[in-house]
CSV table of C-alpha atoms in Angstrom, one decimal:
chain,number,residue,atom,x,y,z
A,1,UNK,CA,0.0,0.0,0.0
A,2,UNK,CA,1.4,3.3,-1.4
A,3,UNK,CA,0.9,5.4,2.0
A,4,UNK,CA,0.7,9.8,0.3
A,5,UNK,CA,1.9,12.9,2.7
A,6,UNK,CA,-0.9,14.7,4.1
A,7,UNK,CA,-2.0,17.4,2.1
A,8,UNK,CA,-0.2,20.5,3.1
A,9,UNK,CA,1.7,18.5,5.5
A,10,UNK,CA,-1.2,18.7,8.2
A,11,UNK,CA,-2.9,16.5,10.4
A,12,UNK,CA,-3.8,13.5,8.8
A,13,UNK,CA,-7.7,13.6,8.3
A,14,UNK,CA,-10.3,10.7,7.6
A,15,UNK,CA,-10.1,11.9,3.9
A,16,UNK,CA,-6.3,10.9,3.9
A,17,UNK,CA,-7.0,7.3,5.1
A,18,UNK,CA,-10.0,7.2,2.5
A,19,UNK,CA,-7.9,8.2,-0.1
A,20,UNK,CA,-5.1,5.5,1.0
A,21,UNK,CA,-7.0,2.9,1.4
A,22,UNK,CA,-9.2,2.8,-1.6
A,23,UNK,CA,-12.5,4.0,0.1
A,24,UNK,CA,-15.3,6.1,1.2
A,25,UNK,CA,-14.7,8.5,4.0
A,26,UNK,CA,-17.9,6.7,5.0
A,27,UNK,CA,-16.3,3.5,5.3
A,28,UNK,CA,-13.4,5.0,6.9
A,29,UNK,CA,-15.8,6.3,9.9
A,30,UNK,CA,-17.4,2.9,10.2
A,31,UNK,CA,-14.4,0.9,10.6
A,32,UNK,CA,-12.7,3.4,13.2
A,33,UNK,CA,-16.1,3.5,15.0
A,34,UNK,CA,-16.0,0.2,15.5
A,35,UNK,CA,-19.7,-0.2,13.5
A,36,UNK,CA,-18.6,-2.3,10.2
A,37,UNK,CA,-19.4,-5.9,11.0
A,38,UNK,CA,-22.0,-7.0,8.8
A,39,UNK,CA,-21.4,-4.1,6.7
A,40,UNK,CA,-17.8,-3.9,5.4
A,41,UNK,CA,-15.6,-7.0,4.5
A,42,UNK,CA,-12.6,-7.8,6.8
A,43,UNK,CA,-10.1,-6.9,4.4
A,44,UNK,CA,-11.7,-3.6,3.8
A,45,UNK,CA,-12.0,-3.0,7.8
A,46,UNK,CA,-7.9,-4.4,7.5
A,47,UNK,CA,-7.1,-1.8,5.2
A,48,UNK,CA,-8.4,0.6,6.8
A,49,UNK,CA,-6.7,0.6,10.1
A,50,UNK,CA,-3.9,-0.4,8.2
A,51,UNK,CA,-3.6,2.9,6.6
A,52,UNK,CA,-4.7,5.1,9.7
A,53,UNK,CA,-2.0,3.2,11.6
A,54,UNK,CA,0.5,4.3,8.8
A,55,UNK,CA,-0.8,8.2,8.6
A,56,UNK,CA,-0.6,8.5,12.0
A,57,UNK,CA,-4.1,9.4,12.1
A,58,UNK,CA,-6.1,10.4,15.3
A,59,UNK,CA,-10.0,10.4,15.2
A,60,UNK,CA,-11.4,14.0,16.2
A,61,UNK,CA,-12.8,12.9,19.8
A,62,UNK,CA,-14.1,16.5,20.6
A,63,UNK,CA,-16.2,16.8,17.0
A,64,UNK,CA,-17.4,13.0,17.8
A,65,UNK,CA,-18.5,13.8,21.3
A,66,UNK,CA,-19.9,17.1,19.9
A,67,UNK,CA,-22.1,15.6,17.6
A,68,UNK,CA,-23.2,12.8,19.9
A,69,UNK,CA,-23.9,15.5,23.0
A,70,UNK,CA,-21.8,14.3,24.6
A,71,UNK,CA,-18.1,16.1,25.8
A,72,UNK,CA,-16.9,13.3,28.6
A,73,UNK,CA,-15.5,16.2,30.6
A,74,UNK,CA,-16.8,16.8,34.0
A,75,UNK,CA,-15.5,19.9,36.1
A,76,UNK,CA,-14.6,19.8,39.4
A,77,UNK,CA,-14.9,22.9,41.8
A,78,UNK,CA,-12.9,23.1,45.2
A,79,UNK,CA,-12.3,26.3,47.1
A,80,UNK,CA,-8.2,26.6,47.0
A,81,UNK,CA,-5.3,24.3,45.0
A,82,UNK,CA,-3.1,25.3,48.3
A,83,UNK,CA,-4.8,22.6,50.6
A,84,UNK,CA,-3.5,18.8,49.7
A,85,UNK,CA,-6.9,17.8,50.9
A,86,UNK,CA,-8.3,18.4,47.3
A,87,UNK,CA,-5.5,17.2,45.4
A,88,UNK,CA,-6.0,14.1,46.7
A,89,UNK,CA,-9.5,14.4,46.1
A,90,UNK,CA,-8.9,15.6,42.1
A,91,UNK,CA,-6.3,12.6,41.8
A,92,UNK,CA,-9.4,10.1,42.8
A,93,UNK,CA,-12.3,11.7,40.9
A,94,UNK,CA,-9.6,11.6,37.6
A,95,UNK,CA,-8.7,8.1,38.2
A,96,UNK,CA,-12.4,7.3,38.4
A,97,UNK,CA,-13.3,9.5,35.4
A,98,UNK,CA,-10.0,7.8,33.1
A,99,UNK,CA,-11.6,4.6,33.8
A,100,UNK,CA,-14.9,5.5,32.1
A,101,UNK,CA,-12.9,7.9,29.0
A,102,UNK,CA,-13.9,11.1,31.0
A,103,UNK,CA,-11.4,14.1,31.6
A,104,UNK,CA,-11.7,16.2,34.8
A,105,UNK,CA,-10.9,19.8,34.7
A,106,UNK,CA,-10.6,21.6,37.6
A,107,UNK,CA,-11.1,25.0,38.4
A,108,UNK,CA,-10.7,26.6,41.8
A,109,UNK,CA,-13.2,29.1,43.5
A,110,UNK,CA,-11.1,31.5,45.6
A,111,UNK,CA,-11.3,30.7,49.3
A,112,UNK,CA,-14.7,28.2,48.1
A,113,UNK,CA,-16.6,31.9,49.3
A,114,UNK,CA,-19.4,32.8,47.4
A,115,UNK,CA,-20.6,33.4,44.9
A,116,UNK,CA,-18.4,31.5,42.9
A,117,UNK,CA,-18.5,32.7,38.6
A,118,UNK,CA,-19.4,29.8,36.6
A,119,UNK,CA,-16.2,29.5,34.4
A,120,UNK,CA,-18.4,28.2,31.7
A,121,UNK,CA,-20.8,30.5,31.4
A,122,UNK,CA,-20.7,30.6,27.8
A,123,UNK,CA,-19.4,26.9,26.9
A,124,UNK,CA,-22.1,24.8,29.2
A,125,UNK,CA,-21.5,21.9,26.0
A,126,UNK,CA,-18.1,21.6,27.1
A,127,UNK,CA,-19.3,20.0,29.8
A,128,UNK,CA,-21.2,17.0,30.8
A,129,UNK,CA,-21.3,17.0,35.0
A,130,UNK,CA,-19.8,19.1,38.1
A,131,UNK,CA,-17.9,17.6,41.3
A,132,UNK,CA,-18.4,20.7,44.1
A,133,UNK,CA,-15.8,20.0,47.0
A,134,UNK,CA,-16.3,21.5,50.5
A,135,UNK,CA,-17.7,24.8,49.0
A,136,UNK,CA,-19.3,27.5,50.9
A,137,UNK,CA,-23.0,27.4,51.1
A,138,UNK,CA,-23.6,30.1,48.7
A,139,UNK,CA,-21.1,29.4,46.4
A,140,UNK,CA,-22.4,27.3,43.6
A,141,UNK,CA,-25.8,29.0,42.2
A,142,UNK,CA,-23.8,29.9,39.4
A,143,UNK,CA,-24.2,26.2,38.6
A,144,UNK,CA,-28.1,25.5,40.1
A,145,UNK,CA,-30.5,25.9,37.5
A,146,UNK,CA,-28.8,24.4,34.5
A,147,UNK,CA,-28.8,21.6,32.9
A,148,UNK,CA,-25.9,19.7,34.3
A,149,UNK,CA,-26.0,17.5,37.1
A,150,UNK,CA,-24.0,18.4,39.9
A,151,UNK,CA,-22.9,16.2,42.8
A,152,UNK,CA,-22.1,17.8,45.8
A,153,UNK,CA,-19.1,16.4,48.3
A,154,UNK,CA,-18.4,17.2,51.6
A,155,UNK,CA,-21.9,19.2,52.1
A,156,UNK,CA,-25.8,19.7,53.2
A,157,UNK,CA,-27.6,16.1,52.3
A,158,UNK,CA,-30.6,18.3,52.6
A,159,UNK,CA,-29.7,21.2,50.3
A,160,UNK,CA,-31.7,21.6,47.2
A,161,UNK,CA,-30.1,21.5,43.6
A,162,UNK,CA,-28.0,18.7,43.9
A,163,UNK,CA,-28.3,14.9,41.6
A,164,UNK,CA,-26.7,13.1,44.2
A,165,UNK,CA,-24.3,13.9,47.9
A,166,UNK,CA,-20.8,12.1,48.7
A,167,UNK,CA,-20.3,13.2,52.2
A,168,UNK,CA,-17.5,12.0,55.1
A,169,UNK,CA,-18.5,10.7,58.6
A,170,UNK,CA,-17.1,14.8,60.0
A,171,UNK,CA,-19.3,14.5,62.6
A,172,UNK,CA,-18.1,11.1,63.7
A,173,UNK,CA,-14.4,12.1,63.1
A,174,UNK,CA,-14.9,15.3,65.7
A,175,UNK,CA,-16.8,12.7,68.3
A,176,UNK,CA,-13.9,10.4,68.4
A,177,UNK,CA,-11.4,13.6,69.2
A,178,UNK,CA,-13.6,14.7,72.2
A,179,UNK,CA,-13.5,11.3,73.2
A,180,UNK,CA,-10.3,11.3,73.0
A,181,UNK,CA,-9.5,14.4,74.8
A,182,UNK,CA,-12.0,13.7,77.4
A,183,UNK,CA,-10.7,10.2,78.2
A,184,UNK,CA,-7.2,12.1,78.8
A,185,UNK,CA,-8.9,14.0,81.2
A,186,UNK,CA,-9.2,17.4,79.6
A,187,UNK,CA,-12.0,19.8,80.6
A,188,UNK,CA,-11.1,23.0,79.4
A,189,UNK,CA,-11.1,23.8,75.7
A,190,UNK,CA,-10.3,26.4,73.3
A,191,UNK,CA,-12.0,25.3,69.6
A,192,UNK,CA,-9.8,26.6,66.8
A,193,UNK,CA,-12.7,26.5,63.7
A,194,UNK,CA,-12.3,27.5,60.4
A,195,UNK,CA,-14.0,31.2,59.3
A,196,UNK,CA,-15.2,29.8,56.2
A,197,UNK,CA,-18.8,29.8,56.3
A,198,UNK,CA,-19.1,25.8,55.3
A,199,UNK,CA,-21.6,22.7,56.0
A,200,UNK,CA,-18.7,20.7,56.7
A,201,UNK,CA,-17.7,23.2,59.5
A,202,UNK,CA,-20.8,24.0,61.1
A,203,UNK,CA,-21.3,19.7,61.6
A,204,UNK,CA,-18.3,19.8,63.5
A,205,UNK,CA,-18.6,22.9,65.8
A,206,UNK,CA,-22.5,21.4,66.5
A,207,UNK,CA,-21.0,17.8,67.2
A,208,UNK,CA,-17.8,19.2,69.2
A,209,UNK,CA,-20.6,21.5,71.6
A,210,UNK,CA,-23.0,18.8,72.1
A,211,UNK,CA,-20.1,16.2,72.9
A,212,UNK,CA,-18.4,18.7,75.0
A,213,UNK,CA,-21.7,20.2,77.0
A,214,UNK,CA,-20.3,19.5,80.1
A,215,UNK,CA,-16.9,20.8,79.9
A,216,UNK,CA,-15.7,24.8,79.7
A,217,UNK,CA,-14.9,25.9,75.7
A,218,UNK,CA,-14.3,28.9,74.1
A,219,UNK,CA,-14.6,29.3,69.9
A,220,UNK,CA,-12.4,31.2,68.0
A,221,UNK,CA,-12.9,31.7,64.3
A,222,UNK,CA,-9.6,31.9,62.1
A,223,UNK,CA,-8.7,31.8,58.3
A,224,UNK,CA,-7.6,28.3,57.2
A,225,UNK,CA,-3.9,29.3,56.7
A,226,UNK,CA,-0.5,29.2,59.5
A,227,UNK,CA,-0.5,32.9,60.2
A,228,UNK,CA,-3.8,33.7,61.0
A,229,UNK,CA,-4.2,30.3,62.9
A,230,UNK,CA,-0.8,31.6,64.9
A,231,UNK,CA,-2.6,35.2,65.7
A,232,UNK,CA,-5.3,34.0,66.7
A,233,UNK,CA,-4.3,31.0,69.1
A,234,UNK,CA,-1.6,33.4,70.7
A,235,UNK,CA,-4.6,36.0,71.9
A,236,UNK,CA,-6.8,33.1,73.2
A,237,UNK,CA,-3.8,31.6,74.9
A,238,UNK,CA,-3.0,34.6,76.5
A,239,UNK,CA,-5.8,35.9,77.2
A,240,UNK,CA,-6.9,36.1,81.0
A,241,UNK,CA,-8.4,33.4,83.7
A,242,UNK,CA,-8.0,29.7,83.2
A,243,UNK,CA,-5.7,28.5,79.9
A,244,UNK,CA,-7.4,25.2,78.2
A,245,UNK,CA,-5.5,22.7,78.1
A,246,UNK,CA,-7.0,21.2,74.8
A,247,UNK,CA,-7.2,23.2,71.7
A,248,UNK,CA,-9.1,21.4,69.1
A,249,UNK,CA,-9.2,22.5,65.2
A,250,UNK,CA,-11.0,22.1,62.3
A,251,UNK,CA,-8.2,21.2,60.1
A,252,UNK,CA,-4.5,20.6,60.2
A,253,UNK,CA,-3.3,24.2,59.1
A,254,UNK,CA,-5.3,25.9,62.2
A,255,UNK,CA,-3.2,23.3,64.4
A,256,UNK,CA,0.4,24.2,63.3
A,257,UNK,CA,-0.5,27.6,64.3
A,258,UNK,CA,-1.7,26.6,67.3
A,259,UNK,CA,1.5,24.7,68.0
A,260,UNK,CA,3.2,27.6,66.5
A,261,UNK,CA,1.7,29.9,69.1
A,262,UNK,CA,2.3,27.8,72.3
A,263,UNK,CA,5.9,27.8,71.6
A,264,UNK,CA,5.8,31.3,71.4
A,265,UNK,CA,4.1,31.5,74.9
A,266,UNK,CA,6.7,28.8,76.3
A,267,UNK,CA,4.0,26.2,76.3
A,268,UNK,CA,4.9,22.8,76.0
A,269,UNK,CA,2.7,20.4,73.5
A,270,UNK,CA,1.5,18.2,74.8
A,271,UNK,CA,2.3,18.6,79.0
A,272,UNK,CA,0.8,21.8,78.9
A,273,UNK,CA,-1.6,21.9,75.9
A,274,UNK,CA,-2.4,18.8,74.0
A,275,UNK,CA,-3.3,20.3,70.1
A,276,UNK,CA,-5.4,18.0,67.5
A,277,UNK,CA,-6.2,18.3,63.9
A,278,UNK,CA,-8.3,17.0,61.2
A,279,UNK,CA,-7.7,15.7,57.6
A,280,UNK,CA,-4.4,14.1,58.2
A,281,UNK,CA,-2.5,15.9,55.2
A,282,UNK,CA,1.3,15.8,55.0
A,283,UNK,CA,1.6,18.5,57.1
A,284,UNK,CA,0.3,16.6,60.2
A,285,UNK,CA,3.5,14.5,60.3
A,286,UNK,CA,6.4,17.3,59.0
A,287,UNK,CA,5.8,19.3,62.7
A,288,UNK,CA,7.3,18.0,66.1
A,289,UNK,CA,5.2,16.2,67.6
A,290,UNK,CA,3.2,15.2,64.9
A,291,UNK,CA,-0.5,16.3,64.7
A,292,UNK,CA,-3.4,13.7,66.9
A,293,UNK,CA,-6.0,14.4,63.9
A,294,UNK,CA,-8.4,12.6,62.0
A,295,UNK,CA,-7.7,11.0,59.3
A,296,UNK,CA,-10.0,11.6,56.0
A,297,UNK,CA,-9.8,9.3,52.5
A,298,UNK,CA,-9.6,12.1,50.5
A,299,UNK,CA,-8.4,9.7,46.9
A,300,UNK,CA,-11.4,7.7,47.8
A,301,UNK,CA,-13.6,10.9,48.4
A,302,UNK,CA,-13.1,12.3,45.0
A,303,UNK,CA,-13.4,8.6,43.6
A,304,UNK,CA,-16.9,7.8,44.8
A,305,UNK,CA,-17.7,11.5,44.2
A,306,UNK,CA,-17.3,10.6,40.3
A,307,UNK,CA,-18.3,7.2,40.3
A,308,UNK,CA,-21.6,9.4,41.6
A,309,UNK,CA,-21.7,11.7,38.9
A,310,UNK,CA,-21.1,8.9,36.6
A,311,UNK,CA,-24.0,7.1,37.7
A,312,UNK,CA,-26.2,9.8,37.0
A,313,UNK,CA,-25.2,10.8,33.8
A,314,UNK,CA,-26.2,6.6,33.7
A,315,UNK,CA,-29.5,7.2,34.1
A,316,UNK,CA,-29.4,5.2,37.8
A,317,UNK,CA,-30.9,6.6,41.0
A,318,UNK,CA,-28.7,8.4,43.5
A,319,UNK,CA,-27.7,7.0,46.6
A,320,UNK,CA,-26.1,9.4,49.5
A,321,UNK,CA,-22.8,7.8,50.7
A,322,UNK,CA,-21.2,8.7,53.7
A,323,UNK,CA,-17.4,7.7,54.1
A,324,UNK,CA,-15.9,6.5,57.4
A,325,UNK,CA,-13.1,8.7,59.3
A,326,UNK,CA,-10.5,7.4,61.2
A,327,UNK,CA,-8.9,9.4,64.5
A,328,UNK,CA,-4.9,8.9,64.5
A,329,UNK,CA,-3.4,10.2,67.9
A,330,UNK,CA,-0.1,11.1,67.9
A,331,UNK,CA,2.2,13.2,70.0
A,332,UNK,CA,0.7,16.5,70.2
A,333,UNK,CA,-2.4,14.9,72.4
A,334,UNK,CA,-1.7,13.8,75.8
A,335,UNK,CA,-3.0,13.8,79.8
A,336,UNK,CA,-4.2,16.5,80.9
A,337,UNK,CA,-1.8,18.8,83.1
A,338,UNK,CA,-2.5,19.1,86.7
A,339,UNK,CA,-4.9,22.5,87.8
């Protein structure tokens, strides 16, 4: 088989491998889609691939998925790129999505605050579905309303708008550091939470007060990053009356601040404040002592967040999943001092 250049030394096109094979750019698109049995000879189907192999030629994916409806692109929304919670959580929704043929783009809404601009505002067929991680409770209506499903993780099982809710155990994750706490012997508490105004959050500051309503705690908010974490622990641990001796925190980040601020006070972690985390992120284990925190599958998160919007795109009826959470103790959680 005499195998010609590419006109004007472009990308091969079905034409090419027509032209090379001896057939119909019809022919070409039923052999390469796979749809010739019955209809084309085996030779014919031979010669065919045979002289796309030896053009080099590429099917047009986006123009196919264009004309079926279809783009096999789903976009997934998380509030920041600097936390390694949701890189963990892109790397499982992609491997889910690469399984099927899907891409996953991902786009980041700054802080997850609302409202968040829909990215696509003007190319909604670019996409088929939308992953929302641990956003802010008004920070998706740019995607309510249209036509794509969206599958909330990490938030309200009861809000509105959503085909289908991937969710962690949070509120079992902050039982088991009370627990933890209290079985140390710990009565006083300073709660470190997170400012952002978040489902996830508010489930852990209800869980940590009703699993605590016996014992003396204070709330301060702070911004998920070291600095503010570090301000803001340093005031409450210096402020007058009674220190805890237990700060609790909505993520790892607040709790290196915390630890951050205690050494800056003299305080020793964990004989005179035991400090705990939550996600269980590199970061828990680079500081001395490493961070008691709870440990969440974020890979698995993001996979069974996809796997979710998959189904749906399937046609199949939702079903709310709710991960399990490990706690890890480690070094920075210990007895209570003496009063």
């Amino acid at each position: 088989m005499q195998t010609p250049e590419p006109l004007g030394g472009t990308r091969p096109t079905s034409r090419d491998v027509a032209r090379t094979a001896g057939v119909s750019q019809a022919t070409v698109s039923l052999v390469l889609g796979d749809k010739w049995r019955g209809r084309v000879s085996e030779r014919t189907a031979g010669s065919v691939r045979e002289a796309a192999r030896s053009l080099g030629y590429r099917p047009n994916l986006a123009a196919r998925n264009l004309r079926l409806g279809r783009t096999r692109t789903a976009l997934l929304v998380v509030p920041a790129l600097t936390n390694e919670f949701f890189a963990h959580v892109y790397t499982g929704a992609a491997a889910a999505a690469a399984a099927h043929g899907f891409g996953v783009v991902l786009y980041p809404s700054p802080e997850g605050l609302g409202p968040a601009r829909d990215p696509f505002a003007s190319a909604q067929a670019a996409l088929d579905g939308v992953l929302a991680s641990s956003m802010a409770t008004d920070a998706l209506e740019a995607f309510r309303g249209t036509d794509l499903p969206l599958v909330m993780l990490d938030s309200d099982p009861a809000a509105p708008g959503a085909a289908a809710h991937v969710n962690l155990d949070v509120a079992e994750g902050m039982r088991r550091v009370t627990g933890h706490l209290l079985g140390l012997g710990h009565r006083r508490f300073l709660h470190l939470a997170s400012a952002a105004p978040s489902w996830t959050f508010d489930v852990r500051a209800a869980t940590l007060a009703h699993a605590l309503s016996g014992a003396e705690v204070r709330t301060v908010r702070s911004p998920l990053n070291i600095a503010d974490a570090w301000e803001a622990a340093g005031r409450a641990l210096a402020a007058p009356g009674p220190r805890p001796t237990a700060v609790i925190c909505d993520d790892d980040i607040l709790a290196v601040g915390v630890c951050k601020a205690a050494r800056r006070l003299g305080l020793r972690v964990p004989e005179d404040l035991s400090v705990t985390g939550f996600d269980d992120m590199a970061l828990a284990t680079a500081v001395e002592p490493e961070l008691t925190t709870v440990r969440l599958p974020a890979e698995e998160f993001g996979r069974r967040g996809m796997e979710a919007l998959l189904a749906v795109l399937a046609g199949e009826p939702p079903r709310p999943v709710s991960l399990p959470v490990e706690l890890v103790p480690r070094g920075s959680s210990g007895p209570a001092p003496a009063s």
